[in-house]
Coordinates of N, CA and C in Angstrom, one line a residue:
M1 N 85.4 96.1 108.0 CA 86.9 96.2 108.6 C 87.6 94.7 108.5
D2 N 88.7 94.6 107.9 CA 89.3 93.5 107.7 C 90.3 93.2 109.0
V3 N 89.7 92.7 110.0 CA 90.5 92.4 111.2 C 91.2 90.9 111.1
I4 N 92.3 91.0 111.1 CA 93.1 89.7 111.1 C 93.5 89.2 112.4
W5 N 93.7 89.8 113.4 CA 94.0 89.4 114.8 C 93.6 90.4 115.8
E6 N 93.1 90.0 116.9 CA 92.4 90.8 118.0 C 92.5 90.2 119.3
D7 N 92.7 91.0 120.3 CA 92.3 90.5 121.7 C 91.9 91.8 122.5
N8 N 92.0 91.8 123.8 CA 91.5 92.9 124.5 C 92.4 94.1 124.6
Y9 N 93.6 94.0 123.9 CA 94.6 95.2 124.1 C 94.8 95.7 122.7
A10 N 94.8 94.9 121.7 CA 95.2 95.4 120.4 C 94.7 94.6 119.3
L11 N 94.7 95.1 118.1 CA 94.2 94.4 116.8 C 95.3 94.8 115.8
V12 N 95.2 93.8 114.8 CA 96.0 94.1 113.6 C 95.0 93.9 112.5
V13 N 94.9 95.1 111.6 CA 93.9 95.1 110.4 C 94.7 95.0 109.1
N14 N 94.1 94.8 108.1 CA 94.6 94.7 106.7 C 94.0 95.9 106.1
K15 N 95.1 96.9 106.0 CA 94.6 98.1 105.3 C 94.6 98.0 103.7
P16 N 93.5 98.4 103.2 CA 93.5 98.2 101.6 C 94.3 99.4 100.9
N17 N 94.8 99.1 99.7 CA 95.5 100.0 99.0 C 94.7 101.3 98.9
G18 N 95.2 102.5 98.8 CA 94.5 103.8 98.5 C 93.9 104.4 99.6
L19 N 94.0 103.9 100.9 CA 93.3 104.6 102.0 C 94.5 105.0 102.9
L20 N 94.4 106.3 103.4 CA 95.4 106.8 104.4 C 95.2 106.2 105.6
T21 N 96.2 106.0 106.3 CA 96.2 105.4 107.6 C 95.7 106.5 108.7
T22 N 96.2 107.7 108.7 CA 95.5 108.7 109.5 C 95.4 109.9 108.6
A23 N 94.5 110.8 109.0 CA 94.4 111.9 108.2 C 93.8 113.2 109.0
A24 N 93.8 114.4 108.4 CA 93.0 115.5 109.1 C 91.5 115.2 109.1
R25 N 90.9 115.9 110.1 CA 89.6 115.7 110.4 C 88.7 116.0 109.0
G26 N 87.7 115.0 108.7 CA 87.0 115.2 107.5 C 87.5 114.5 106.3
V27 N 88.7 114.0 106.4 CA 89.3 113.2 105.3 C 89.3 111.7 105.7
E28 N 88.8 110.9 104.8 CA 88.6 109.4 104.9 C 90.0 108.8 105.2
S29 N 90.0 107.9 106.2 CA 91.3 107.3 106.6 C 90.9 106.0 107.4
L30 N 91.8 105.1 107.5 CA 91.7 104.0 108.4 C 91.3 104.3 109.7
E31 N 91.9 105.3 110.3 CA 91.5 105.7 111.7 C 90.1 106.1 111.8
I32 N 89.5 106.9 110.9 CA 88.2 107.2 111.0 C 87.2 105.9 110.8
Q33 N 87.6 105.0 109.9 CA 86.9 103.7 109.8 C 86.8 102.9 110.9
L34 N 87.9 102.9 111.8 CA 88.1 102.1 112.9 C 87.2 102.8 114.1
L35 N 87.2 104.0 114.1 CA 86.3 104.6 115.0 C 84.8 104.3 114.9
E36 N 84.4 104.3 113.6 CA 83.0 104.0 113.2 C 82.8 102.5 113.5
F37 N 83.8 101.7 113.2 CA 83.8 100.2 113.4 C 83.4 99.9 114.9
F38 N 84.3 100.6 115.8 CA 84.1 100.2 117.2 C 82.9 100.8 117.9
K39 N 82.4 102.0 117.2 CA 81.2 102.6 117.6 C 80.1 101.6 117.5
Q40 N 79.8 101.1 116.2 CA 78.7 100.3 115.9 C 78.9 99.0 116.7
R41 N 80.2 98.5 117.0 CA 80.4 97.1 117.6 C 80.0 97.3 119.1
S42 N 80.6 98.4 119.7 CA 80.3 98.4 121.2 C 79.3 99.4 121.7
G43 N 78.9 100.3 120.8 CA 77.9 101.3 121.2 C 78.6 102.4 121.9
E44 N 79.8 102.4 122.1 CA 80.5 103.7 122.8 C 80.4 104.9 121.7
E45 N 80.2 106.0 122.3 CA 80.1 107.2 121.5 C 81.7 107.6 121.1
S46 N 82.5 107.6 121.9 CA 84.0 107.9 121.6 C 84.9 106.9 121.9
P47 N 84.9 105.8 121.3 CA 85.8 104.7 121.5 C 87.3 105.1 121.3
Y48 N 88.2 104.4 122.0 CA 89.6 104.7 121.9 C 90.3 104.0 120.8
V49 N 90.9 104.6 119.9 CA 91.8 104.1 118.8 C 93.0 104.6 118.7
G50 N 94.1 103.6 119.1 CA 95.4 104.0 119.1 C 96.3 103.8 117.9
M51 N 96.9 104.8 117.1 CA 97.5 104.5 115.9 C 99.1 104.6 116.2
P52 N 99.9 103.8 116.6 CA 101.3 103.7 116.8 C 102.1 103.9 115.5
H53 N 101.5 103.5 114.4 CA 102.3 103.6 113.2 C 101.3 103.6 112.0
R54 N 102.1 104.0 110.8 CA 101.3 104.2 109.6 C 102.1 103.3 108.4
I55 N 101.3 103.1 107.5 CA 101.8 102.7 106.2 C 101.4 103.7 105.1
D56 N 102.1 103.7 103.9 CA 101.8 104.6 102.9 C 100.4 104.4 102.3
R57 N 99.8 105.5 101.8 CA 98.5 105.3 101.3 C 98.2 104.3 100.3
P58 N 99.2 104.2 99.2 CA 99.1 103.2 98.1 C 99.4 101.7 98.5
V59 N 100.0 101.5 99.8 CA 100.5 100.3 100.3 C 99.3 99.6 101.0
S60 N 99.2 98.3 100.8 CA 98.2 97.4 101.5 C 99.1 96.6 102.7
G61 N 98.1 96.1 103.6 CA 98.6 95.1 104.6 C 98.5 95.5 106.0
A62 N 99.3 94.9 106.8 CA 99.2 95.0 108.3 C 99.5 96.3 109.0
V63 N 98.5 96.8 109.8 CA 98.5 97.8 110.6 C 98.1 97.4 112.0
L64 N 99.1 97.7 112.9 CA 98.9 97.5 114.3 C 98.1 98.6 115.1
I65 N 97.1 98.4 115.9 CA 96.3 99.2 116.5 C 96.2 99.1 117.9
G66 N 96.4 100.0 118.7 CA 96.1 99.9 120.1 C 94.8 100.1 120.5
K67 N 94.3 99.2 121.6 CA 92.9 99.3 122.1 C 92.9 100.2 123.4
T68 N 94.1 100.3 124.0 CA 94.0 101.1 125.1 C 95.3 102.0 125.0
R69 N 95.2 103.0 125.9 CA 96.3 104.1 125.9 C 97.6 103.5 126.2
A70 N 97.6 102.6 127.3 CA 98.9 101.9 127.8 C 99.4 101.1 126.8
A71 N 98.5 100.3 126.1 CA 99.1 99.3 124.8 C 99.6 100.2 123.9
T72 N 99.0 101.3 123.5 CA 99.6 102.2 122.3 C 100.9 102.8 122.7
K73 N 101.1 103.2 124.1 CA 102.3 103.7 124.6 C 103.2 102.8 124.4
Q74 N 103.1 101.5 124.8 CA 104.0 100.4 124.7 C 104.5 100.2 123.1
F75 N 103.5 100.2 122.4 CA 103.7 99.9 120.9 C 104.6 101.1 120.4
C76 N 104.3 102.2 120.7 CA 105.2 103.4 120.2 C 106.6 103.3 120.6
A77 N 106.7 102.9 122.0 CA 108.2 102.6 122.4 C 108.8 101.4 121.7
Q78 N 108.0 100.5 121.3 CA 108.7 99.3 120.5 C 109.1 99.8 119.1
F79 N 108.4 100.6 118.6 CA 108.6 101.1 117.2 C 109.8 102.1 117.3
Q80 N 109.9 102.8 118.4 CA 111.0 103.9 118.5 C 112.3 103.0 118.9
S81 N 112.4 102.0 119.5 CA 113.4 101.2 119.9 C 113.8 100.2 118.7
R82 N 113.0 100.0 117.6 CA 113.1 99.1 116.6 C 112.9 97.6 117.0
K83 N 112.1 97.5 117.9 CA 111.9 96.1 118.3 C 110.7 95.3 117.7
I84 N 110.0 96.1 116.9 CA 108.9 95.5 116.2 C 109.4 95.3 114.9
E85 N 109.2 94.0 114.3 CA 109.7 93.5 113.1 C 108.6 93.5 112.2
K86 N 109.0 94.3 110.9 CA 108.0 94.5 109.7 C 108.6 93.9 108.5
T87 N 107.8 93.0 107.9 CA 108.4 92.3 106.7 C 107.2 92.8 105.6
Y88 N 107.7 93.1 104.4 CA 106.9 93.5 103.4 C 107.2 92.6 102.3
V89 N 106.3 92.5 101.3 CA 106.6 91.9 99.9 C 106.4 93.0 98.7
A90 N 107.2 92.9 97.7 CA 106.9 93.9 96.7 C 107.3 93.2 95.4
I91 N 106.5 93.7 94.4 CA 106.8 93.2 93.0 C 107.4 94.4 92.3
V92 N 108.6 94.1 91.9 CA 109.5 95.2 91.2 C 109.7 94.8 89.9
S93 N 109.9 95.9 89.0 CA 110.5 95.6 87.6 C 112.1 95.3 87.9
G94 N 112.5 94.3 87.0 CA 113.7 93.9 86.9 C 114.2 92.8 88.1
T95 N 115.3 92.6 88.1 CA 115.8 91.4 89.1 C 117.1 91.8 89.7
P96 N 117.2 91.9 91.1 CA 118.6 92.2 91.5 C 119.6 91.1 91.1
T97 N 120.9 91.4 91.1 CA 121.9 90.4 90.7 C 122.1 89.5 91.7
E98 N 122.1 89.9 92.9 CA 122.3 89.0 94.3 C 120.8 88.6 94.7
P99 N 120.7 87.3 95.1 CA 119.3 86.8 95.5 C 118.9 87.4 97.0
T100 N 120.1 87.7 97.8 CA 119.7 88.4 99.0 C 120.8 89.6 99.1
G101 N 120.5 90.6 100.1 CA 121.3 91.6 100.1 C 120.8 92.6 101.0
T102 N 121.7 93.7 101.4 CA 121.3 94.8 102.3 C 121.5 96.1 101.4
W103 N 120.5 96.8 101.5 CA 120.6 98.2 100.9 C 120.7 99.3 101.9
R104 N 121.8 100.2 101.8 CA 122.1 101.1 102.7 C 122.1 102.5 102.0
D105 N 121.4 103.5 102.4 CA 121.2 104.7 101.8 C 121.0 105.8 102.9
W106 N 121.3 107.1 102.3 CA 120.8 108.2 103.1 C 119.8 109.0 102.4
M107 N 118.7 109.3 102.9 CA 117.6 109.8 102.3 C 116.9 111.1 103.1
R108 N 116.1 111.8 102.5 CA 115.4 112.7 103.3 C 113.9 112.9 102.6
K109 N 113.0 113.2 103.5 CA 111.6 113.7 103.0 C 111.5 115.0 102.4
I110 N 111.1 115.3 101.2 CA 111.1 116.5 100.8 C 109.9 117.3 101.4
S111 N 110.2 118.3 102.1 CA 109.4 119.0 102.9 C 108.0 119.5 102.3
D112 N 108.1 120.0 101.0 CA 107.0 120.6 100.3 C 106.3 119.7 99.4
R113 N 106.7 118.5 99.4 CA 106.0 117.4 98.4 C 105.8 116.1 99.2
A114 N 105.0 115.3 98.8 CA 104.8 114.0 99.2 C 105.6 113.0 98.6
E115 N 107.1 113.3 98.8 CA 108.1 112.4 98.0 C 109.4 112.5 98.8
A116 N 110.2 111.4 98.6 CA 111.5 111.5 99.3 C 112.4 111.4 98.2
E117 N 113.8 111.5 98.6 CA 114.9 111.4 97.7 C 116.2 111.0 98.4
I118 N 117.0 110.4 97.7 CA 118.3 109.9 98.2 C 119.4 111.2 98.3
V119 N 120.1 111.4 99.3 CA 121.0 112.6 99.5 C 122.4 112.0 100.0
D120 N 123.3 112.8 100.1 CA 124.6 112.5 100.8 C 124.5 112.5 102.1
A121 N 125.3 111.7 102.9 CA 125.2 111.5 104.3 C 125.5 113.0 104.9
E122 N 126.2 113.9 104.3 CA 126.5 115.2 104.9 C 125.2 116.1 104.9
H123 N 124.2 115.8 104.1 CA 123.0 116.6 104.0 C 122.5 116.9 105.4
P124 N 122.1 118.0 105.7 CA 121.5 118.4 107.0 C 120.2 117.7 107.4
E125 N 119.5 117.2 106.3 CA 118.2 116.4 106.6 C 118.4 115.0 106.4
A126 N 119.6 114.5 106.3 CA 119.8 113.2 105.7 C 119.5 112.1 107.0
K127 N 118.8 111.2 106.7 CA 118.5 110.1 107.7 C 118.9 108.8 106.9
Q128 N 119.5 107.9 107.8 CA 120.0 106.6 107.2 C 118.8 105.6 107.0
A129 N 118.8 105.0 105.8 CA 117.8 103.9 105.5 C 118.5 102.6 105.3
I130 N 118.1 101.5 106.0 CA 118.5 100.2 105.8 C 117.4 99.2 105.6
L131 N 117.6 98.4 104.7 CA 116.7 97.2 104.6 C 117.5 96.1 104.1
N132 N 116.9 94.9 104.4 CA 117.4 93.7 103.9 C 116.2 93.0 102.9
Y133 N 116.8 92.5 101.7 CA 115.8 91.9 100.8 C 116.3 90.3 100.5
E134 N 115.2 89.7 100.1 CA 115.4 88.4 99.6 C 114.6 88.2 98.3
L135 N 115.2 87.7 97.2 CA 114.5 87.5 96.0 C 113.7 86.1 96.2
V136 N 112.3 86.2 96.1 CA 111.4 85.1 96.3 C 111.1 84.4 94.9
A137 N 110.7 85.2 93.9 CA 110.5 84.6 92.5 C 110.6 85.6 91.5
S138 N 110.8 85.1 90.3 CA 110.8 86.0 89.1 C 109.8 85.6 88.1
V139 N 109.1 86.4 87.6 CA 108.0 86.1 86.3 C 108.4 87.1 85.3
G140 N 109.0 86.6 84.1 CA 109.3 87.5 83.1 C 110.1 88.5 83.6
D141 N 109.9 89.9 83.3 CA 110.7 91.0 83.7 C 110.4 91.5 85.1
L142 N 109.6 90.8 85.8 CA 109.3 91.2 87.2 C 109.7 90.2 88.3
S143 N 110.1 90.7 89.3 CA 110.5 90.0 90.6 C 109.8 90.3 91.8
C144 N 109.6 89.4 92.7 CA 109.0 89.4 94.0 C 110.1 89.5 95.1
L145 N 109.9 90.4 95.9 CA 111.0 90.6 96.9 C 110.4 90.5 98.3
R146 N 111.2 89.8 99.2 CA 110.7 90.0 100.7 C 111.7 90.8 101.3
I147 N 111.2 91.8 102.0 CA 112.0 93.0 102.6 C 111.8 93.1 104.0
G148 N 112.8 93.2 104.9 CA 112.7 93.5 106.2 C 113.4 94.8 106.4
L149 N 112.8 95.6 107.2 CA 113.1 96.9 107.4 C 113.9 97.0 108.7
E150 N 115.0 97.6 108.6 CA 115.8 98.0 109.9 C 115.6 99.4 110.2
T151 N 115.2 100.3 109.4 CA 114.8 101.5 109.7 C 113.4 101.8 109.1
G152 N 112.7 102.9 109.5 CA 111.3 103.0 108.9 C 111.2 104.6 108.4
R153 N 111.8 104.8 107.3 CA 111.6 106.2 106.8 C 110.5 106.3 105.8
T154 N 110.1 107.4 105.7 CA 108.9 107.9 104.7 C 109.4 107.4 103.1
H155 N 108.5 106.4 102.8 CA 108.8 106.0 101.2 C 110.0 105.2 101.1
Q156 N 110.6 104.6 102.2 CA 111.9 104.0 102.1 C 112.1 102.9 101.1
I157 N 111.2 101.9 101.2 CA 111.3 100.8 100.4 C 111.1 101.3 98.8
R158 N 110.0 102.0 98.7 CA 109.8 102.5 97.3 C 110.9 103.3 96.8
L159 N 111.6 104.2 97.6 CA 112.8 104.9 97.0 C 113.9 104.1 96.9
Q160 N 114.3 103.3 97.8 CA 115.7 102.5 97.7 C 115.4 101.5 96.6
A161 N 114.3 100.8 96.4 CA 114.3 100.1 95.3 C 114.4 100.8 93.8
A162 N 113.6 101.9 93.8 CA 113.8 102.6 92.5 C 115.2 103.2 92.3
H163 N 115.7 103.6 93.3 CA 117.1 104.1 93.1 C 118.2 103.1 92.6
R164 N 117.9 101.8 92.8 CA 118.7 100.9 92.1 C 118.1 100.2 90.9
G165 N 117.1 100.9 90.3 CA 116.6 100.4 89.0 C 115.4 99.5 89.0
F166 N 114.8 99.3 90.3 CA 113.8 98.3 90.4 C 112.5 98.9 91.1
P167 N 112.0 99.8 90.2 CA 110.7 100.4 90.9 C 109.6 99.5 91.1
I168 N 108.9 99.8 92.1 CA 107.7 99.1 92.6 C 106.7 99.1 91.4
V169 N 106.0 97.9 91.1 CA 105.1 98.0 90.0 C 103.9 99.0 90.5
G170 N 103.4 99.8 89.6 CA 102.4 100.7 90.0 C 102.8 102.1 90.6
D171 N 104.0 102.1 90.9 CA 104.6 103.3 91.7 C 105.1 104.4 90.8
S172 N 104.2 105.2 90.1 CA 104.7 106.1 89.1 C 105.4 107.2 89.7
L173 N 105.3 107.4 90.9 CA 105.8 108.5 91.7 C 107.4 108.3 91.6
Y174 N 107.8 107.0 91.6 CA 109.3 106.7 91.6 C 109.7 105.9 90.4
G175 N 108.9 106.2 89.3 CA 109.4 105.6 88.0 C 108.7 104.5 87.4
S176 N 107.8 103.8 88.0 CA 107.1 102.6 87.4 C 106.3 103.1 86.3
Q177 N 106.3 102.3 85.1 CA 105.5 102.4 83.9 C 104.5 101.5 83.8
I178 N 104.1 100.7 84.8 CA 103.3 99.6 84.9 C 102.1 99.9 85.8
D179 N 100.9 99.8 85.3 CA 99.7 100.0 86.2 C 99.5 98.7 87.0
F180 N 99.0 99.1 88.1 CA 98.7 97.9 89.0 C 97.4 98.0 89.6
G181 N 96.3 97.2 89.4 CA 95.2 97.2 90.2 C 94.2 98.3 89.5
P182 N 93.0 98.6 90.3 CA 92.2 99.8 89.9 C 92.7 101.0 89.8
Q183 N 92.6 101.8 88.6 CA 93.2 103.1 88.4 C 92.3 104.2 88.8
S184 N 92.7 105.0 89.9 CA 92.0 106.2 90.0 C 92.3 107.3 89.5
T185 N 91.3 108.4 89.2 CA 91.7 109.7 88.5 C 92.8 110.5 89.3
E186 N 92.8 110.1 90.7 CA 93.8 110.8 91.7 C 95.1 109.8 91.7
P187 N 96.2 110.2 91.2 CA 97.3 109.5 91.2 C 97.7 108.9 92.7
R188 N 97.4 109.7 93.7 CA 97.8 109.3 95.1 C 96.9 108.3 95.6
K189 N 95.9 107.8 95.0 CA 95.1 106.8 95.5 C 95.3 105.4 94.6
R190 N 96.2 105.6 93.7 CA 96.5 104.3 92.8 C 97.4 103.2 93.6
P191 N 96.9 102.2 93.5 CA 97.7 101.1 94.4 C 99.0 100.7 93.7
I192 N 99.9 100.3 94.7 CA 101.3 99.9 94.1 C 101.4 98.4 94.7
A193 N 102.4 97.6 94.1 CA 102.6 96.3 94.5 C 103.5 96.1 95.6
L194 N 103.1 96.8 96.7 CA 103.8 96.8 98.0 C 102.9 96.4 99.2
H195 N 103.1 95.4 99.9 CA 102.2 94.9 100.9 C 103.0 94.6 102.3
A196 N 102.4 95.3 103.4 CA 102.9 94.9 104.7 C 102.4 93.5 105.1
R197 N 103.4 92.6 104.8 CA 103.0 91.1 105.0 C 103.0 90.5 106.3
Q198 N 103.9 91.0 107.2 CA 104.0 90.4 108.7 C 104.4 91.4 109.6
I199 N 103.9 91.3 110.8 CA 104.4 92.2 111.9 C 104.5 91.3 113.0
V200 N 105.7 91.5 113.8 CA 106.0 90.9 115.1 C 106.2 91.9 116.2
F201 N 105.4 91.7 117.3 CA 105.6 92.7 118.3 C 105.4 92.1 119.6
R202 N 105.8 92.7 120.7 CA 105.8 92.2 121.9 C 104.4 92.5 122.6
H203 N 103.6 91.5 123.0 CA 102.2 91.8 123.6 C 102.4 92.6 124.7
P204 N 101.5 93.8 124.8 CA 101.7 94.8 125.8 C 101.3 94.2 127.2
K205 N 100.6 93.1 127.3 CA 100.2 92.4 128.7 C 101.3 91.5 129.0
T206 N 101.6 90.5 128.1 CA 102.3 89.4 128.5 C 103.8 89.4 128.1
G207 N 104.1 90.3 127.2 CA 105.5 90.4 126.8 C 105.9 89.5 125.7
K208 N 105.0 88.6 125.5 CA 105.4 87.6 124.4 C 105.3 88.0 123.1
A209 N 106.2 87.5 122.2 CA 106.4 87.9 120.7 C 105.1 87.3 120.1
T210 N 104.5 88.3 119.4 CA 103.2 88.0 118.7 C 103.3 88.2 117.2
S211 N 103.1 87.3 116.4 CA 103.3 87.3 114.9 C 102.2 87.3 114.3
V212 N 101.9 88.2 113.3 CA 100.6 88.2 112.7 C 100.9 88.4 111.1
L213 N 100.4 87.4 110.4 CA 100.6 87.4 108.8 C 99.4 87.8 108.0
V214 N 99.6 88.7 107.1 CA 98.5 89.1 106.3 C 98.7 88.7 104.8
D215 N 97.7 88.1 104.2 CA 97.8 87.6 102.9 C 97.9 88.8 101.9
V216 N 98.4 88.5 100.7 CA 98.4 89.7 99.7 C 97.0 89.8 99.1
P217 N 96.8 91.1 98.6 CA 95.5 91.4 97.8 C 95.2 90.4 96.6
E218 N 94.1 90.2 96.4 CA 93.8 89.3 95.2 C 94.5 89.8 93.8
V219 N 94.6 91.0 93.7 CA 95.0 91.7 92.5 C 96.5 91.1 92.1
W220 N 97.2 90.6 93.1 CA 98.5 90.1 92.9 C 98.4 88.8 91.8
R221 N 97.3 88.3 91.8 CA 97.2 87.1 90.8 C 97.4 87.6 89.3
T222 N 97.1 88.8 89.1 CA 97.2 89.3 87.8 C 98.6 89.5 87.3
L223 N 99.6 89.4 88.3 CA 101.1 89.5 88.0 C 101.7 88.2 88.1
G224 N 101.0 87.1 88.5 CA 101.5 85.9 88.5 C 102.3 85.4 89.8
F225 N 102.2 86.1 90.8 CA 102.9 85.9 92.0 C 102.0 85.3 93.3
H226 N 100.7 85.4 93.1 CA 99.8 85.0 94.1 C 100.0 83.7 94.9
E227 N 100.5 82.7 94.0 CA 100.6 81.4 94.4 C 101.8 81.3 95.4
V228 N 103.0 81.9 95.0 CA 104.1 81.8 95.9 C 103.9 82.6 97.1
L229 N 103.0 83.4 97.3 CA 102.7 84.2 98.6 C 101.5 83.8 99.3
K230 N 101.1 82.4 99.3 CA 100.0 82.0 100.0 C 100.4 81.9 101.4
E231 N 99.5 82.1 102.3 CA 99.7 82.4 103.8 C 100.7 81.2 104.2
G232 N 101.6 81.7 104.9 CA 102.7 80.7 105.5 C 103.7 80.1 104.6
E233 N 103.7 80.4 103.3 CA 104.8 80.1 102.4 C 105.9 80.9 102.4
L234 N 105.7 82.1 102.7 CA 106.7 83.2 102.6 C 107.3 83.5 103.9
C235 N 106.6 83.8 104.9 CA 107.1 84.2 106.3 C 106.8 83.3 107.3
G236 N 106.5 82.1 107.0 CA 106.3 81.1 108.1 C 107.5 80.8 109.0

């Protein structure tokens, strides 16, 4: 288990690409791995693991875990009120015209598929999606974006980027034609170049702002962006 930060109330782990955050019983997930990790470490038969949020299966990076029910309840409330700051980095095809900007769309999760789509604001299932981006660097036809979420919709970054002609590298579901990292025979397990880089939350005991930074996977070196994403250089 790649534990990045931990105390008596919570921990932040680095979820690898291709692993579900949570899943039905019998399906491999980060939650199941955490249960086994805590069992082996503490000897408890049924340790508590609180999962106040998730990141998509093909995405890597920071996941906040509650170690007590009270802490998890607080984290859920912070996510609900948008008090937790989440910063992602993504490698996309193409380069936005403006170096910084805000993307605003209306989108919906397609009920019978693991996919989302852009819709009109009047659609009965429409939810607003807002993110802020910053162009970090460009290498050839690829660009690295730093992304801050104002809303947290299913596949939000992936869909909003692709909608503007900037599909995330490896994300064939939303139009990418470029492979990224180890290729599984199951498309859902294939990694994409989207990483939950930083999470900032209020500590459940002290109330102080706590910031945790997670370095990008080694595979990012293959696209030429690893050096600009060394710890502290992007989100410090």
